[in-house]
Short mmCIF file of C-alpha atoms in Angstrom, two decimals:
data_model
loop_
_atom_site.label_atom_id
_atom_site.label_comp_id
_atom_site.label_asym_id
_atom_site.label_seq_id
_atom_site.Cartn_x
_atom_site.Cartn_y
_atom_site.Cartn_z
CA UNK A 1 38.60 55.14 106.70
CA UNK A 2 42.04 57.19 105.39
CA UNK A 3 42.54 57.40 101.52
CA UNK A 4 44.99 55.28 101.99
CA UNK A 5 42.73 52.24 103.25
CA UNK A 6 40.13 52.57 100.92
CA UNK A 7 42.52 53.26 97.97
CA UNK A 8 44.65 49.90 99.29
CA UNK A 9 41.32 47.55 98.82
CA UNK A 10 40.19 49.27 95.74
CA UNK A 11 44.01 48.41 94.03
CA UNK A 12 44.07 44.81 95.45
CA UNK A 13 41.04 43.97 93.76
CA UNK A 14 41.82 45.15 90.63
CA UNK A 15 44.81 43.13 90.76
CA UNK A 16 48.02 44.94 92.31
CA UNK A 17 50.31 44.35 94.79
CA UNK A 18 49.96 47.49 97.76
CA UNK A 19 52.99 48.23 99.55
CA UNK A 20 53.13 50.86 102.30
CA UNK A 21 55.91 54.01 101.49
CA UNK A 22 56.47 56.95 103.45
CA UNK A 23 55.12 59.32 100.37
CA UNK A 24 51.84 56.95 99.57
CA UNK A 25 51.46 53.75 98.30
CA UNK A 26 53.98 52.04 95.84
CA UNK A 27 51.64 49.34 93.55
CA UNK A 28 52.84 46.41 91.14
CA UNK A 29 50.81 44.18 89.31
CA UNK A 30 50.49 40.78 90.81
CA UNK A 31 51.94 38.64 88.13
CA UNK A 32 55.10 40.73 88.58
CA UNK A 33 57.07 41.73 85.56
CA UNK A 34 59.28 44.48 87.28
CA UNK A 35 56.75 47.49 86.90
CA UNK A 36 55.92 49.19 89.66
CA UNK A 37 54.07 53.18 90.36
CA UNK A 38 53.97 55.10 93.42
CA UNK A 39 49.98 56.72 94.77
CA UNK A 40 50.49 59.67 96.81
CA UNK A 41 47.86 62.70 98.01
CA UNK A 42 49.55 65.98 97.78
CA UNK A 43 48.07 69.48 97.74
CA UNK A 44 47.93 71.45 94.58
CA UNK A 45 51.15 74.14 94.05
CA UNK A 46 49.58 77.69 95.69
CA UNK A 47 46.33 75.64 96.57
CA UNK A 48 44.85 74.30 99.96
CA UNK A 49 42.81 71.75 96.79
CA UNK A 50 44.34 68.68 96.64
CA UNK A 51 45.24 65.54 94.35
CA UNK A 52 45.74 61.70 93.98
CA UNK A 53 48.79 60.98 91.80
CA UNK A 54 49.93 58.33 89.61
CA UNK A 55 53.70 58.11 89.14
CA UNK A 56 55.60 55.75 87.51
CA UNK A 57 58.89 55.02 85.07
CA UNK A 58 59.41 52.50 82.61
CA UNK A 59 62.90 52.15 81.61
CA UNK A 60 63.96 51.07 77.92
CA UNK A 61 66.27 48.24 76.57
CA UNK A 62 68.18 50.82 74.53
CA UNK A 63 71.58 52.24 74.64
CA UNK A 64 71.08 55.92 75.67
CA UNK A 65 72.86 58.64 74.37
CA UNK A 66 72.26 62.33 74.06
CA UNK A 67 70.35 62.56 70.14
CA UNK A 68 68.01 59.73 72.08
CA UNK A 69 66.96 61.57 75.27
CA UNK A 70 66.73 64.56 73.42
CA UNK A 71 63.98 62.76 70.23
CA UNK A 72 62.41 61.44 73.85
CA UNK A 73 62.03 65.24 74.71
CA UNK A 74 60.78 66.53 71.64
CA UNK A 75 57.87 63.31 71.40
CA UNK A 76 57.22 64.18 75.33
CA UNK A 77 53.20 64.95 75.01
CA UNK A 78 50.40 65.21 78.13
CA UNK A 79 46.51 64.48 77.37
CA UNK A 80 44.00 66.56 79.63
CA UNK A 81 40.40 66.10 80.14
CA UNK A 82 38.07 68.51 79.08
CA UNK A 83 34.11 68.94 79.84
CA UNK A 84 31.79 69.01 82.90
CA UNK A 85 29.26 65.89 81.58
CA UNK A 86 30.94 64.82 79.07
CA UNK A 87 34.63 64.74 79.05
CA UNK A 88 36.88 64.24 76.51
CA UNK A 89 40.75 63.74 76.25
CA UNK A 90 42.77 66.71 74.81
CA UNK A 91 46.40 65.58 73.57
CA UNK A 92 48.95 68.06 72.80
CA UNK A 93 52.74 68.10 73.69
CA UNK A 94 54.07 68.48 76.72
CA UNK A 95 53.89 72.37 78.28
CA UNK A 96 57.10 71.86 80.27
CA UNK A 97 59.05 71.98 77.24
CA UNK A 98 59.05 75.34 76.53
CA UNK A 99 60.44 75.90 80.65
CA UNK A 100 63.13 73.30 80.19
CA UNK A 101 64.46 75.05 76.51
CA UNK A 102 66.46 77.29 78.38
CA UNK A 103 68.55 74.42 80.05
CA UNK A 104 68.54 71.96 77.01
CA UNK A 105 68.40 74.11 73.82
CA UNK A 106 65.71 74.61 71.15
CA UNK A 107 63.25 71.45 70.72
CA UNK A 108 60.39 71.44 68.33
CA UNK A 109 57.95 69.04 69.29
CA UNK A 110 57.27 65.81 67.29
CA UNK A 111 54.03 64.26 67.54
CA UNK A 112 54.57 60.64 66.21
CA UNK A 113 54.59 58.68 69.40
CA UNK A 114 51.08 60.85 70.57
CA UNK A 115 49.27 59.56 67.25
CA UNK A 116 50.68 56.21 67.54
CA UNK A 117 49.05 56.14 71.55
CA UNK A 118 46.17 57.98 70.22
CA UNK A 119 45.42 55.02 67.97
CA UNK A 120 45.96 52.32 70.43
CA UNK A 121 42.41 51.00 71.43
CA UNK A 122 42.78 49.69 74.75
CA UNK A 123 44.95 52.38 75.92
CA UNK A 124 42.12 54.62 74.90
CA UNK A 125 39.61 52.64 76.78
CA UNK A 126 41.86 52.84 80.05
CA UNK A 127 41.63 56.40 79.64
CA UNK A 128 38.02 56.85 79.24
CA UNK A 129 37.91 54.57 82.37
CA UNK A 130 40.44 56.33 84.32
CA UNK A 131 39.60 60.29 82.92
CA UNK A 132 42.35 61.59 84.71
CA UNK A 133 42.42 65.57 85.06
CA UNK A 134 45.76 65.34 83.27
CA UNK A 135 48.22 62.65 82.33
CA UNK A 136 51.95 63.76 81.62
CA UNK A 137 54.40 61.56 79.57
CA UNK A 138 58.13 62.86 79.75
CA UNK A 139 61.72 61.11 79.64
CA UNK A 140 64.26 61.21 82.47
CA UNK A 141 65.91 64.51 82.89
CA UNK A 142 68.11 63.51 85.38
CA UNK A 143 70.22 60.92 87.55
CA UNK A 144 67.88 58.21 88.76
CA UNK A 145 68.35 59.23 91.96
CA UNK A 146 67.30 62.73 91.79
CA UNK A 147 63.96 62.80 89.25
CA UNK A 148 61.27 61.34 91.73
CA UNK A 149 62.85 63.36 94.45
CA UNK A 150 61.99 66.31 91.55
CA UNK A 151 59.03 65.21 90.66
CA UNK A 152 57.45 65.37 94.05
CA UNK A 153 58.93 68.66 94.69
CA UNK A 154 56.24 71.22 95.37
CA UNK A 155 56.10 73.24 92.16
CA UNK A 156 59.59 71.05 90.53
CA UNK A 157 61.35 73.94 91.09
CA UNK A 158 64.23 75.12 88.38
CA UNK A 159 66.80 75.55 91.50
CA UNK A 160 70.78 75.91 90.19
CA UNK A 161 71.50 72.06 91.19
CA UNK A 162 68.32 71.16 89.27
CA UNK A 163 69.42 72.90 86.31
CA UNK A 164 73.01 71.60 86.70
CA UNK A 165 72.21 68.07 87.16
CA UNK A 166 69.49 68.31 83.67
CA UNK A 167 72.27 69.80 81.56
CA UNK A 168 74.58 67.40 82.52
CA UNK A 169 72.73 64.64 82.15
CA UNK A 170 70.99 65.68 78.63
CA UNK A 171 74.73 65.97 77.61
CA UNK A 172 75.69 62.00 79.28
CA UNK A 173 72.26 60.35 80.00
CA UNK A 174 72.75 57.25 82.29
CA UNK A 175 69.62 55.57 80.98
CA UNK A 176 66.98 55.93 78.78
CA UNK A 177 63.55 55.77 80.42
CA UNK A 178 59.63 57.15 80.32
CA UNK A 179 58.18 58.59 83.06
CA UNK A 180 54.72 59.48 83.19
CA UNK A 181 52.51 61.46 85.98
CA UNK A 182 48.46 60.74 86.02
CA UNK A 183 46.67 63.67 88.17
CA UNK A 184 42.96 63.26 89.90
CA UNK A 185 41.51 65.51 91.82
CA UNK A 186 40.93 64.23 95.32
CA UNK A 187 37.52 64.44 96.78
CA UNK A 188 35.38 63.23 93.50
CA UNK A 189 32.74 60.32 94.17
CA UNK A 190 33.99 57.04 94.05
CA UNK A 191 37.38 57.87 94.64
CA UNK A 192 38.80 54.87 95.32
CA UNK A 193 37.88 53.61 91.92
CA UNK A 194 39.44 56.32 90.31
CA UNK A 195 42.49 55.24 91.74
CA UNK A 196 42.30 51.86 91.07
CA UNK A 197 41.01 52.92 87.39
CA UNK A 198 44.56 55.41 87.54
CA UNK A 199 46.26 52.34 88.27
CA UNK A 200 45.05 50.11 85.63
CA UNK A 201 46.05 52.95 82.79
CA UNK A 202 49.38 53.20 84.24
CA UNK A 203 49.81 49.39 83.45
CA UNK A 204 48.22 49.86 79.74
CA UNK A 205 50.21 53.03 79.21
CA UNK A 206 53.92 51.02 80.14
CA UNK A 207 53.22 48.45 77.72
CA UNK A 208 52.00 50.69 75.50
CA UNK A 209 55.26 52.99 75.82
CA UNK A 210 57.52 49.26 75.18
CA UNK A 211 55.54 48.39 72.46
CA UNK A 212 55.52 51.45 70.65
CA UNK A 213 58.88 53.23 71.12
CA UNK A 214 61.23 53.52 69.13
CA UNK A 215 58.99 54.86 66.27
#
């Protein structure tokens, strides 16, 4: 059976709609509501090791300008797991801050929004459930269009129409919106389950993000 298969009957029954896309599966929770996340397998950057990932966006009901995107940037955090028996979640800000300064200017990190989602008790039971190698949590940085096209890019390369299309859009954002990348390592026992697990956090982590942002 393809990770795809088994992946597909371990999402249905925990509730999601599977849809077939050229990258992986794209997954929505049954009772609709307009969410949606995309399940691919991709190798690691300089690795033959590869990895199930979680991606997914949740766009805000706020009017975005550029002092908004950039407070998004600065709260931007990632949590990784630590351990070999007994894992536990490390949250710090986000690393790919420090690459992106050179495109969008200084930004000291602000760690509100990571207490207020370290405090949330079911979000913190997804995670234990899911233990994800590494969950990201970062705003749009670009045109719609472009940032999963980015995202999936081997490595997210800082190419000149990359950085051209961040500046300009930190300067004139179109929207504001969370996007958010969960990480397993493929091959682990039980697989499927992790995905489905993967899944579920992704749907606690977008209501989390609407419930709790703005601070």
């Amino acid at each position: 059976m393809s990770w795809r298969d088994a992946a597909r009957k371990a999402l249905e029954k925990a509730g999601a709609v599977v849809e077939e896309d050229q990258r992986g599966l794209r997954v929505s929770p049954r009772e609709g509501g307009g969410f949606s996340a995309l399940v691919l397998l991709r190798r690691l950057h300089m690795s033959l090791d590869r990895k199930v990932e979680v991606l997914g966006v949740v766009e805000l009901p706020a009017e975005p300008s550029p002092d908004a995107l950039r407070r998004m940037l600065a709260s931007s955090f990632e949590v990784e797991a630590r351990g070999l028996l007994r894992r536990r979640p490390v949250w710090r800000s986000w690393r790919e801050l420090k690459r992106l300064e050179a495109l969008v200017g200084p930004v000291s990190p602000e760690e509100g929004l990571m207490r207020s989602l370290m405090g949330d008790a079911e979000l913190a039971r997804s995670l234990s459930d899911a233990s994800p190698e590494l969950l990201e949590v970062f705003p749009e940085i670009m045109p719609p269009s472009y940032m999963e096209a980015f995202l999936l890019a081997p490595g997210a390369p800082l190419t000149p129409l990359v950085r051209e299309l961040v500046r300009g859009y930190v300067e004139k954002p179109e929207r504001l919106a969370w996007w958010f990348r969960i990480q397993l390592l493929y091959g682990y026992p039980r697989m499927p389950q992790k995905v489905a697990k993967s899944y579920l956090l992704a749907l606690q982590l977008e209501r989390a993000l609407r419930r709790r942002w703005p601070l």
